[in-house]
């Protein structure tokens, strides 16, 4: 398990200052939330893909995003016309089913909105390392303690996942039944009782994981304290330094101009 979605590379989007990428993602998120026109939504989605592809993000990463969003997109497109009974141009009227041109168009908009919102976030996540991501957030005003907490949490998600796997395998090697087969062998057939038995079987694993997590957090706390974390009167230094290049200012300016143009186009449609 890896909590870092960053794809190493040296494309143009990788080199952009993280604060500018925050601006791009925020603008796309806001526009995709207020747009109600499928051509504009489709244009935003195409633009996001072009940005990722020109930055040389592999197709497998883009396909992975589509894979995790596919179920949500299908459910929204199928269920939206069923529960949304608005519209005057009725195409199909069969009992409780009422399909209109308006609710079908809105289903298409919502089906495009979900991936557009997702890729707006992945533009930053795929091209920004965790260190620069947190450093950029702190540079924009996030408290250092909150940034440190977030960075530490992201760093230790895969660590705790490995701990759970190690403890689970160790307990199973000692005969712990986590599959529920032992409960079935005792004659338990009720699904709720089986689920409760499986949950109880995980208690030794959870206790062991919590103990190891406490020991690790105490060690991390001691290490931070020994390095002067929270010491008053100490000027903090950063390993990752950010500086806005002329190209970054240019991209930020183009983003704002394109945003204004998109708002005008939205008003005209």
PDB file of C-alpha atoms in Angstrom:
ATOM      1  CA  UNK A   1       0.000   0.000   0.000  1.00  0.00           C
ATOM      2  CA  UNK A   2       1.284   3.445  -0.906  1.00  0.00           C
ATOM      3  CA  UNK A   3      -0.426   6.662   0.156  1.00  0.00           C
ATOM      4  CA  UNK A   4       1.711   8.732  -2.223  1.00  0.00           C
ATOM      5  CA  UNK A   5       0.088   9.191  -5.641  1.00  0.00           C
ATOM      6  CA  UNK A   6       3.068  11.132  -6.959  1.00  0.00           C
ATOM      7  CA  UNK A   7       4.448   9.932 -10.296  1.00  0.00           C
ATOM      8  CA  UNK A   8       8.169  10.826 -10.522  1.00  0.00           C
ATOM      9  CA  UNK A   9       9.036  12.820 -13.595  1.00  0.00           C
ATOM     10  CA  UNK A  10      10.373  16.054 -14.997  1.00  0.00           C
ATOM     11  CA  UNK A  11       7.487  17.227 -17.172  1.00  0.00           C
ATOM     12  CA  UNK A  12       6.342  20.819 -17.392  1.00  0.00           C
ATOM     13  CA  UNK A  13       3.635  20.297 -14.768  1.00  0.00           C
ATOM     14  CA  UNK A  14       6.126  18.670 -12.398  1.00  0.00           C
ATOM     15  CA  UNK A  15       8.270  21.811 -12.571  1.00  0.00           C
ATOM     16  CA  UNK A  16       5.406  24.197 -11.831  1.00  0.00           C
ATOM     17  CA  UNK A  17       5.321  25.649  -8.312  1.00  0.00           C
ATOM     18  CA  UNK A  18       2.832  23.697  -6.144  1.00  0.00           C
ATOM     19  CA  UNK A  19       0.981  26.919  -5.287  1.00  0.00           C
ATOM     20  CA  UNK A  20       0.230  27.448  -8.982  1.00  0.00           C
ATOM     21  CA  UNK A  21      -0.968  23.862  -9.273  1.00  0.00           C
ATOM     22  CA  UNK A  22      -3.240  24.460  -6.279  1.00  0.00           C
ATOM     23  CA  UNK A  23      -4.679  27.427  -8.190  1.00  0.00           C
ATOM     24  CA  UNK A  24      -5.230  25.347 -11.344  1.00  0.00           C
ATOM     25  CA  UNK A  25      -6.941  22.553  -9.412  1.00  0.00           C
ATOM     26  CA  UNK A  26      -9.082  24.994  -7.426  1.00  0.00           C
ATOM     27  CA  UNK A  27     -10.211  26.843 -10.552  1.00  0.00           C
ATOM     28  CA  UNK A  28     -11.134  23.592 -12.295  1.00  0.00           C
ATOM     29  CA  UNK A  29     -12.991  22.339  -9.218  1.00  0.00           C
ATOM     30  CA  UNK A  30     -15.031  25.528  -8.897  1.00  0.00           C
ATOM     31  CA  UNK A  31     -15.823  25.721 -12.613  1.00  0.00           C
ATOM     32  CA  UNK A  32     -16.856  22.073 -12.795  1.00  0.00           C
ATOM     33  CA  UNK A  33     -19.146  22.563  -9.795  1.00  0.00           C
ATOM     34  CA  UNK A  34     -20.946  25.596 -11.221  1.00  0.00           C
ATOM     35  CA  UNK A  35     -21.086  24.523 -14.867  1.00  0.00           C
ATOM     36  CA  UNK A  36     -24.312  22.869 -16.001  1.00  0.00           C
ATOM     37  CA  UNK A  37     -23.391  22.463 -19.672  1.00  0.00           C
ATOM     38  CA  UNK A  38     -22.014  19.168 -20.935  1.00  0.00           C
ATOM     39  CA  UNK A  39     -19.847  20.751 -23.713  1.00  0.00           C
ATOM     40  CA  UNK A  40     -17.999  22.863 -21.138  1.00  0.00           C
ATOM     41  CA  UNK A  41     -17.640  19.887 -18.807  1.00  0.00           C
ATOM     42  CA  UNK A  42     -16.300  17.742 -21.643  1.00  0.00           C
ATOM     43  CA  UNK A  43     -13.867  20.512 -22.603  1.00  0.00           C
ATOM     44  CA  UNK A  44     -12.552  20.658 -19.030  1.00  0.00           C
ATOM     45  CA  UNK A  45     -12.101  16.878 -18.987  1.00  0.00           C
ATOM     46  CA  UNK A  46     -10.223  16.919 -22.301  1.00  0.00           C
ATOM     47  CA  UNK A  47      -8.029  19.772 -21.062  1.00  0.00           C
ATOM     48  CA  UNK A  48      -7.133  17.833 -17.902  1.00  0.00           C
ATOM     49  CA  UNK A  49      -6.150  14.782 -19.947  1.00  0.00           C
ATOM     50  CA  UNK A  50      -4.044  16.890 -22.313  1.00  0.00           C
ATOM     51  CA  UNK A  51      -2.233  18.444 -19.352  1.00  0.00           C
ATOM     52  CA  UNK A  52      -1.454  15.023 -17.878  1.00  0.00           C
ATOM     53  CA  UNK A  53      -0.401  13.492 -21.192  1.00  0.00           C
ATOM     54  CA  UNK A  54       1.848  16.411 -22.155  1.00  0.00           C
ATOM     55  CA  UNK A  55       3.465  16.049 -18.734  1.00  0.00           C
ATOM     56  CA  UNK A  56       4.137  12.377 -19.629  1.00  0.00           C
ATOM     57  CA  UNK A  57       1.933  10.833 -16.941  1.00  0.00           C
ATOM     58  CA  UNK A  58       1.607   7.137 -17.919  1.00  0.00           C
ATOM     59  CA  UNK A  59      -1.666   5.903 -19.361  1.00  0.00           C
ATOM     60  CA  UNK A  60      -1.902   3.275 -16.623  1.00  0.00           C
ATOM     61  CA  UNK A  61      -2.233   5.985 -13.970  1.00  0.00           C
ATOM     62  CA  UNK A  62      -4.947   7.763 -15.956  1.00  0.00           C
ATOM     63  CA  UNK A  63      -6.741   4.447 -16.508  1.00  0.00           C
ATOM     64  CA  UNK A  64      -6.505   3.737 -12.761  1.00  0.00           C
ATOM     65  CA  UNK A  65      -8.448   6.938 -12.035  1.00  0.00           C
ATOM     66  CA  UNK A  66     -11.136   5.962 -14.525  1.00  0.00           C
ATOM     67  CA  UNK A  67     -11.310   2.509 -12.964  1.00  0.00           C
ATOM     68  CA  UNK A  68     -11.966   3.776  -9.450  1.00  0.00           C
ATOM     69  CA  UNK A  69     -14.545   6.303 -10.723  1.00  0.00           C
ATOM     70  CA  UNK A  70     -16.320   4.001 -13.197  1.00  0.00           C
ATOM     71  CA  UNK A  71     -18.863   2.555 -10.759  1.00  0.00           C
ATOM     72  CA  UNK A  72     -19.849   5.993  -9.420  1.00  0.00           C
ATOM     73  CA  UNK A  73     -20.197   7.397 -12.945  1.00  0.00           C
ATOM     74  CA  UNK A  74     -22.405   4.516 -14.106  1.00  0.00           C
ATOM     75  CA  UNK A  75     -24.631   4.722 -11.023  1.00  0.00           C
ATOM     76  CA  UNK A  76     -25.115   8.472 -11.411  1.00  0.00           C
ATOM     77  CA  UNK A  77     -25.864   8.296 -15.150  1.00  0.00           C
ATOM     78  CA  UNK A  78     -28.367   5.450 -14.671  1.00  0.00           C
ATOM     79  CA  UNK A  79     -30.092   6.669 -11.502  1.00  0.00           C
ATOM     80  CA  UNK A  80     -30.232  10.402 -12.214  1.00  0.00           C
ATOM     81  CA  UNK A  81     -32.975  10.249 -14.913  1.00  0.00           C
ATOM     82  CA  UNK A  82     -34.971   7.858 -12.731  1.00  0.00           C
ATOM     83  CA  UNK A  83     -35.136  10.087  -9.654  1.00  0.00           C
ATOM     84  CA  UNK A  84     -35.028  13.451 -11.438  1.00  0.00           C
ATOM     85  CA  UNK A  85     -38.504  13.957 -12.859  1.00  0.00           C
ATOM     86  CA  UNK A  86     -37.912  17.532 -14.043  1.00  0.00           C
ATOM     87  CA  UNK A  87     -38.200  18.684 -17.634  1.00  0.00           C
ATOM     88  CA  UNK A  88     -40.991  19.356 -20.091  1.00  0.00           C
ATOM     89  CA  UNK A  89     -39.735  17.547 -23.203  1.00  0.00           C
ATOM     90  CA  UNK A  90     -40.817  13.996 -22.359  1.00  0.00           C
ATOM     91  CA  UNK A  91     -39.098  11.286 -24.389  1.00  0.00           C
ATOM     92  CA  UNK A  92     -40.290   8.205 -22.493  1.00  0.00           C
ATOM     93  CA  UNK A  93     -43.236   8.100 -20.110  1.00  0.00           C
ATOM     94  CA  UNK A  94     -43.868   4.618 -18.780  1.00  0.00           C
ATOM     95  CA  UNK A  95     -45.450   4.379 -15.356  1.00  0.00           C
ATOM     96  CA  UNK A  96     -43.086   5.812 -12.757  1.00  0.00           C
ATOM     97  CA  UNK A  97     -40.311   6.105 -15.369  1.00  0.00           C
ATOM     98  CA  UNK A  98     -40.218   9.554 -16.930  1.00  0.00           C
ATOM     99  CA  UNK A  99     -37.291  10.337 -19.185  1.00  0.00           C
ATOM    100  CA  UNK A 100     -37.052  13.871 -20.459  1.00  0.00           C
ATOM    101  CA  UNK A 101     -34.506  15.649 -22.584  1.00  0.00           C
ATOM    102  CA  UNK A 102     -33.603  17.827 -19.595  1.00  0.00           C
ATOM    103  CA  UNK A 103     -32.940  15.057 -17.069  1.00  0.00           C
ATOM    104  CA  UNK A 104     -30.966  13.032 -19.623  1.00  0.00           C
ATOM    105  CA  UNK A 105     -28.773  16.045 -20.370  1.00  0.00           C
ATOM    106  CA  UNK A 106     -28.306  16.594 -16.639  1.00  0.00           C
ATOM    107  CA  UNK A 107     -27.343  12.928 -16.238  1.00  0.00           C
ATOM    108  CA  UNK A 108     -24.680  13.445 -18.907  1.00  0.00           C
ATOM    109  CA  UNK A 109     -23.445  16.574 -17.113  1.00  0.00           C
ATOM    110  CA  UNK A 110     -23.194  14.720 -13.794  1.00  0.00           C
ATOM    111  CA  UNK A 111     -21.508  11.770 -15.474  1.00  0.00           C
ATOM    112  CA  UNK A 112     -18.838  14.103 -16.854  1.00  0.00           C
ATOM    113  CA  UNK A 113     -18.611  16.175 -13.677  1.00  0.00           C
ATOM    114  CA  UNK A 114     -17.399  13.319 -11.477  1.00  0.00           C
ATOM    115  CA  UNK A 115     -14.269  12.477 -13.548  1.00  0.00           C
ATOM    116  CA  UNK A 116     -13.642  16.183 -14.213  1.00  0.00           C
ATOM    117  CA  UNK A 117     -13.575  16.868 -10.474  1.00  0.00           C
ATOM    118  CA  UNK A 118     -11.395  13.825  -9.874  1.00  0.00           C
ATOM    119  CA  UNK A 119      -8.808  14.690 -12.513  1.00  0.00           C
ATOM    120  CA  UNK A 120      -8.732  18.301 -11.285  1.00  0.00           C
ATOM    121  CA  UNK A 121      -7.324  16.933  -8.021  1.00  0.00           C
ATOM    122  CA  UNK A 122      -5.067  14.354  -9.652  1.00  0.00           C
ATOM    123  CA  UNK A 123      -3.387  17.077 -11.718  1.00  0.00           C
ATOM    124  CA  UNK A 124      -1.715  18.143  -8.474  1.00  0.00           C
ATOM    125  CA  UNK A 125      -1.453  14.751  -6.766  1.00  0.00           C
ATOM    126  CA  UNK A 126       0.213  13.010  -9.727  1.00  0.00           C
ATOM    127  CA  UNK A 127       2.789  15.763 -10.271  1.00  0.00           C
ATOM    128  CA  UNK A 128       3.640  16.965  -6.756  1.00  0.00           C
ATOM    129  CA  UNK A 129       5.671  15.050  -4.198  1.00  0.00           C
ATOM    130  CA  UNK A 130       4.392  14.904  -0.623  1.00  0.00           C
ATOM    131  CA  UNK A 131       7.172  17.206   0.581  1.00  0.00           C
ATOM    132  CA  UNK A 132       6.325  19.919  -1.954  1.00  0.00           C
ATOM    133  CA  UNK A 133       2.607  19.377  -1.461  1.00  0.00           C
ATOM    134  CA  UNK A 134       2.827  20.090   2.261  1.00  0.00           C
ATOM    135  CA  UNK A 135       5.417  22.837   1.800  1.00  0.00           C
ATOM    136  CA  UNK A 136       3.151  24.580  -0.692  1.00  0.00           C
ATOM    137  CA  UNK A 137       0.194  24.371   1.693  1.00  0.00           C
ATOM    138  CA  UNK A 138       2.297  25.805   4.528  1.00  0.00           C
ATOM    139  CA  UNK A 139       3.517  28.606   2.236  1.00  0.00           C
ATOM    140  CA  UNK A 140      -0.124  29.513   1.552  1.00  0.00           C
ATOM    141  CA  UNK A 141      -0.883  29.908   5.240  1.00  0.00           C
ATOM    142  CA  UNK A 142      -1.490  26.433   6.647  1.00  0.00           C
ATOM    143  CA  UNK A 143      -0.100  26.269  10.205  1.00  0.00           C
ATOM    144  CA  UNK A 144       3.212  24.440  10.354  1.00  0.00           C
ATOM    145  CA  UNK A 145       1.878  22.044  13.002  1.00  0.00           C
ATOM    146  CA  UNK A 146      -1.040  21.074  10.730  1.00  0.00           C
ATOM    147  CA  UNK A 147       1.310  20.591   7.779  1.00  0.00           C
ATOM    148  CA  UNK A 148       3.642  18.451   9.882  1.00  0.00           C
ATOM    149  CA  UNK A 149       0.723  16.369  11.114  1.00  0.00           C
ATOM    150  CA  UNK A 150      -0.541  15.812   7.578  1.00  0.00           C
ATOM    151  CA  UNK A 151       2.921  14.939   6.258  1.00  0.00           C
ATOM    152  CA  UNK A 152       3.494  12.484   9.112  1.00  0.00           C
ATOM    153  CA  UNK A 153       0.083  10.882   8.592  1.00  0.00           C
ATOM    154  CA  UNK A 154       0.729  10.402   4.868  1.00  0.00           C
ATOM    155  CA  UNK A 155       4.182   9.005   5.602  1.00  0.00           C
ATOM    156  CA  UNK A 156       2.961   6.421   8.094  1.00  0.00           C
ATOM    157  CA  UNK A 157      -0.159   5.153   6.301  1.00  0.00           C
ATOM    158  CA  UNK A 158       1.828   2.486   4.382  1.00  0.00           C
ATOM    159  CA  UNK A 159       3.873   1.780   7.532  1.00  0.00           C
ATOM    160  CA  UNK A 160       0.750   0.998   9.555  1.00  0.00           C
ATOM    161  CA  UNK A 161      -0.617  -1.066   6.669  1.00  0.00           C
ATOM    162  CA  UNK A 162       2.523  -3.219   6.792  1.00  0.00           C
ATOM    163  CA  UNK A 163       2.202  -3.515  10.578  1.00  0.00           C
ATOM    164  CA  UNK A 164      -1.376  -4.779  10.234  1.00  0.00           C
ATOM    165  CA  UNK A 165      -0.249  -7.323   7.639  1.00  0.00           C
ATOM    166  CA  UNK A 166       2.661  -8.502   9.791  1.00  0.00           C
ATOM    167  CA  UNK A 167       0.563  -8.839  12.946  1.00  0.00           C
ATOM    168  CA  UNK A 168      -2.240 -10.589  11.079  1.00  0.00           C
ATOM    169  CA  UNK A 169       0.146 -13.112   9.507  1.00  0.00           C
ATOM    170  CA  UNK A 170       1.869 -13.719  12.849  1.00  0.00           C
ATOM    171  CA  UNK A 171      -1.444 -14.347  14.623  1.00  0.00           C
ATOM    172  CA  UNK A 172      -2.662 -16.638  11.857  1.00  0.00           C
ATOM    173  CA  UNK A 173       0.594 -18.608  12.105  1.00  0.00           C
ATOM    174  CA  UNK A 174      -0.273 -19.145  15.778  1.00  0.00           C
ATOM    175  CA  UNK A 175      -3.679 -20.590  14.868  1.00  0.00           C
ATOM    176  CA  UNK A 176      -5.909 -17.495  14.938  1.00  0.00           C
ATOM    177  CA  UNK A 177      -8.949 -17.984  12.687  1.00  0.00           C
ATOM    178  CA  UNK A 178      -9.898 -14.775  10.860  1.00  0.00           C
ATOM    179  CA  UNK A 179     -11.976 -16.368   8.097  1.00  0.00           C
ATOM    180  CA  UNK A 180     -14.954 -17.408  10.214  1.00  0.00           C
ATOM    181  CA  UNK A 181     -14.563 -21.098   9.336  1.00  0.00           C
ATOM    182  CA  UNK A 182     -14.209 -21.970  13.019  1.00  0.00           C
ATOM    183  CA  UNK A 183     -17.574 -20.387  13.779  1.00  0.00           C
ATOM    184  CA  UNK A 184     -19.184 -22.367  10.958  1.00  0.00           C
ATOM    185  CA  UNK A 185     -17.596 -25.532  12.300  1.00  0.00           C
ATOM    186  CA  UNK A 186     -19.261 -24.815  15.662  1.00  0.00           C
ATOM    187  CA  UNK A 187     -22.630 -24.791  13.913  1.00  0.00           C
ATOM    188  CA  UNK A 188     -23.135 -21.021  13.637  1.00  0.00           C
ATOM    189  CA  UNK A 189     -25.057 -20.215  10.454  1.00  0.00           C
ATOM    190  CA  UNK A 190     -26.647 -16.841  11.190  1.00  0.00           C
ATOM    191  CA  UNK A 191     -24.926 -14.188   8.992  1.00  0.00           C
ATOM    192  CA  UNK A 192     -24.959 -11.592  11.785  1.00  0.00           C
ATOM    193  CA  UNK A 193     -23.484 -14.073  14.262  1.00  0.00           C
ATOM    194  CA  UNK A 194     -20.790 -15.032  11.747  1.00  0.00           C
ATOM    195  CA  UNK A 195     -19.943 -11.385  11.151  1.00  0.00           C
ATOM    196  CA  UNK A 196     -19.723 -10.777  14.912  1.00  0.00           C
ATOM    197  CA  UNK A 197     -17.482 -13.823  15.330  1.00  0.00           C
ATOM    198  CA  UNK A 198     -15.122 -12.571  12.614  1.00  0.00           C
ATOM    199  CA  UNK A 199     -15.040  -9.124  14.230  1.00  0.00           C
ATOM    200  CA  UNK A 200     -14.142 -10.645  17.615  1.00  0.00           C
ATOM    201  CA  UNK A 201     -11.361 -12.672  15.981  1.00  0.00           C
ATOM    202  CA  UNK A 202      -9.697  -9.407  14.906  1.00  0.00           C
ATOM    203  CA  UNK A 203      -9.473  -8.094  18.492  1.00  0.00           C
ATOM    204  CA  UNK A 204      -5.982  -9.609  19.173  1.00  0.00           C
ATOM    205  CA  UNK A 205      -4.728  -8.119  15.901  1.00  0.00           C
ATOM    206  CA  UNK A 206      -6.129  -4.664  16.687  1.00  0.00           C
ATOM    207  CA  UNK A 207      -4.685  -4.678  20.218  1.00  0.00           C
ATOM    208  CA  UNK A 208      -1.218  -5.647  18.962  1.00  0.00           C
ATOM    209  CA  UNK A 209      -1.348  -2.993  16.216  1.00  0.00           C
ATOM    210  CA  UNK A 210      -2.387  -0.297  18.707  1.00  0.00           C
ATOM    211  CA  UNK A 211       0.495  -1.204  21.020  1.00  0.00           C
ATOM    212  CA  UNK A 212       3.020  -1.002  18.177  1.00  0.00           C
ATOM    213  CA  UNK A 213       1.461   2.256  16.953  1.00  0.00           C
ATOM    214  CA  UNK A 214       1.770   3.769  20.438  1.00  0.00           C
ATOM    215  CA  UNK A 215       5.417   2.764  20.692  1.00  0.00           C
ATOM    216  CA  UNK A 216       6.146   4.166  17.236  1.00  0.00           C
ATOM    217  CA  UNK A 217       4.361   7.462  17.944  1.00  0.00           C
ATOM    218  CA  UNK A 218       6.292   7.837  21.193  1.00  0.00           C
ATOM    219  CA  UNK A 219       9.577   7.289  19.366  1.00  0.00           C
ATOM    220  CA  UNK A 220       8.610   9.804  16.686  1.00  0.00           C
ATOM    221  CA  UNK A 221       7.649  12.325  19.374  1.00  0.00           C
ATOM    222  CA  UNK A 222      10.986  11.917  21.124  1.00  0.00           C
ATOM    223  CA  UNK A 223      12.844  12.328  17.823  1.00  0.00           C
ATOM    224  CA  UNK A 224      10.952  15.543  17.023  1.00  0.00           C
ATOM    225  CA  UNK A 225      11.491  16.912  20.515  1.00  0.00           C
ATOM    226  CA  UNK A 226      15.226  16.213  20.316  1.00  0.00           C
ATOM    227  CA  UNK A 227      15.322  18.250  17.098  1.00  0.00           C
ATOM    228  CA  UNK A 228      13.739  21.282  18.741  1.00  0.00           C
ATOM    229  CA  UNK A 229      10.156  21.009  17.552  1.00  0.00           C
ATOM    230  CA  UNK A 230       8.072  23.691  19.260  1.00  0.00           C
ATOM    231  CA  UNK A 231      11.079  25.297  20.927  1.00  0.00           C
ATOM    232  CA  UNK A 232      10.331  29.024  21.411  1.00  0.00           C
ATOM    233  CA  UNK A 233      12.605  31.615  19.849  1.00  0.00           C
ATOM    234  CA  UNK A 234      13.938  29.272  17.153  1.00  0.00           C
ATOM    235  CA  UNK A 235      13.679  30.306  13.501  1.00  0.00           C
ATOM    236  CA  UNK A 236      12.458  27.396  11.429  1.00  0.00           C
ATOM    237  CA  UNK A 237      14.275  26.318   8.273  1.00  0.00           C
ATOM    238  CA  UNK A 238      12.917  24.192   5.429  1.00  0.00           C
ATOM    239  CA  UNK A 239      14.579  21.523   3.367  1.00  0.00           C
ATOM    240  CA  UNK A 240      12.194  22.163   0.453  1.00  0.00           C
ATOM    241  CA  UNK A 241      12.393  25.765  -0.727  1.00  0.00           C
ATOM    242  CA  UNK A 242       9.813  27.257  -3.070  1.00  0.00           C
ATOM    243  CA  UNK A 243      10.340  30.149  -5.456  1.00  0.00           C
ATOM    244  CA  UNK A 244       8.047  31.453  -8.164  1.00  0.00           C
ATOM    245  CA  UNK A 245       9.772  31.452 -11.555  1.00  0.00           C
ATOM    246  CA  UNK A 246       8.680  33.657 -14.461  1.00  0.00           C
ATOM    247  CA  UNK A 247       7.095  30.565 -16.034  1.00  0.00           C
ATOM    248  CA  UNK A 248       5.045  30.016 -12.876  1.00  0.00           C
ATOM    249  CA  UNK A 249       3.757  33.584 -12.931  1.00  0.00           C
ATOM    250  CA  UNK A 250       2.924  33.185 -16.623  1.00  0.00           C
ATOM    251  CA  UNK A 251       0.978  29.962 -16.020  1.00  0.00           C
ATOM    252  CA  UNK A 252      -0.905  31.599 -13.145  1.00  0.00           C
ATOM    253  CA  UNK A 253      -1.789  34.556 -15.380  1.00  0.00           C
ATOM    254  CA  UNK A 254      -2.943  32.278 -18.212  1.00  0.00           C
ATOM    255  CA  UNK A 255      -5.060  30.328 -15.710  1.00  0.00           C
ATOM    256  CA  UNK A 256      -6.837  33.465 -14.557  1.00  0.00           C
ATOM    257  CA  UNK A 257      -7.399  34.668 -18.146  1.00  0.00           C
ATOM    258  CA  UNK A 258      -8.793  31.267 -19.156  1.00  0.00           C
ATOM    259  CA  UNK A 259     -11.019  31.290 -16.078  1.00  0.00           C
ATOM    260  CA  UNK A 260     -12.464  34.645 -17.088  1.00  0.00           C
ATOM    261  CA  UNK A 261     -13.021  33.333 -20.618  1.00  0.00           C
ATOM    262  CA  UNK A 262     -14.739  30.216 -19.284  1.00  0.00           C
ATOM    263  CA  UNK A 263     -17.085  32.316 -17.139  1.00  0.00           C
ATOM    264  CA  UNK A 264     -17.981  34.429 -20.174  1.00  0.00           C
ATOM    265  CA  UNK A 265     -18.617  31.282 -22.231  1.00  0.00           C
ATOM    266  CA  UNK A 266     -20.801  29.903 -19.448  1.00  0.00           C
ATOM    267  CA  UNK A 267     -22.828  33.117 -19.389  1.00  0.00           C
ATOM    268  CA  UNK A 268     -23.360  32.941 -23.150  1.00  0.00           C
ATOM    269  CA  UNK A 269     -24.565  29.323 -23.231  1.00  0.00           C
TER     270      UNK A 269
END
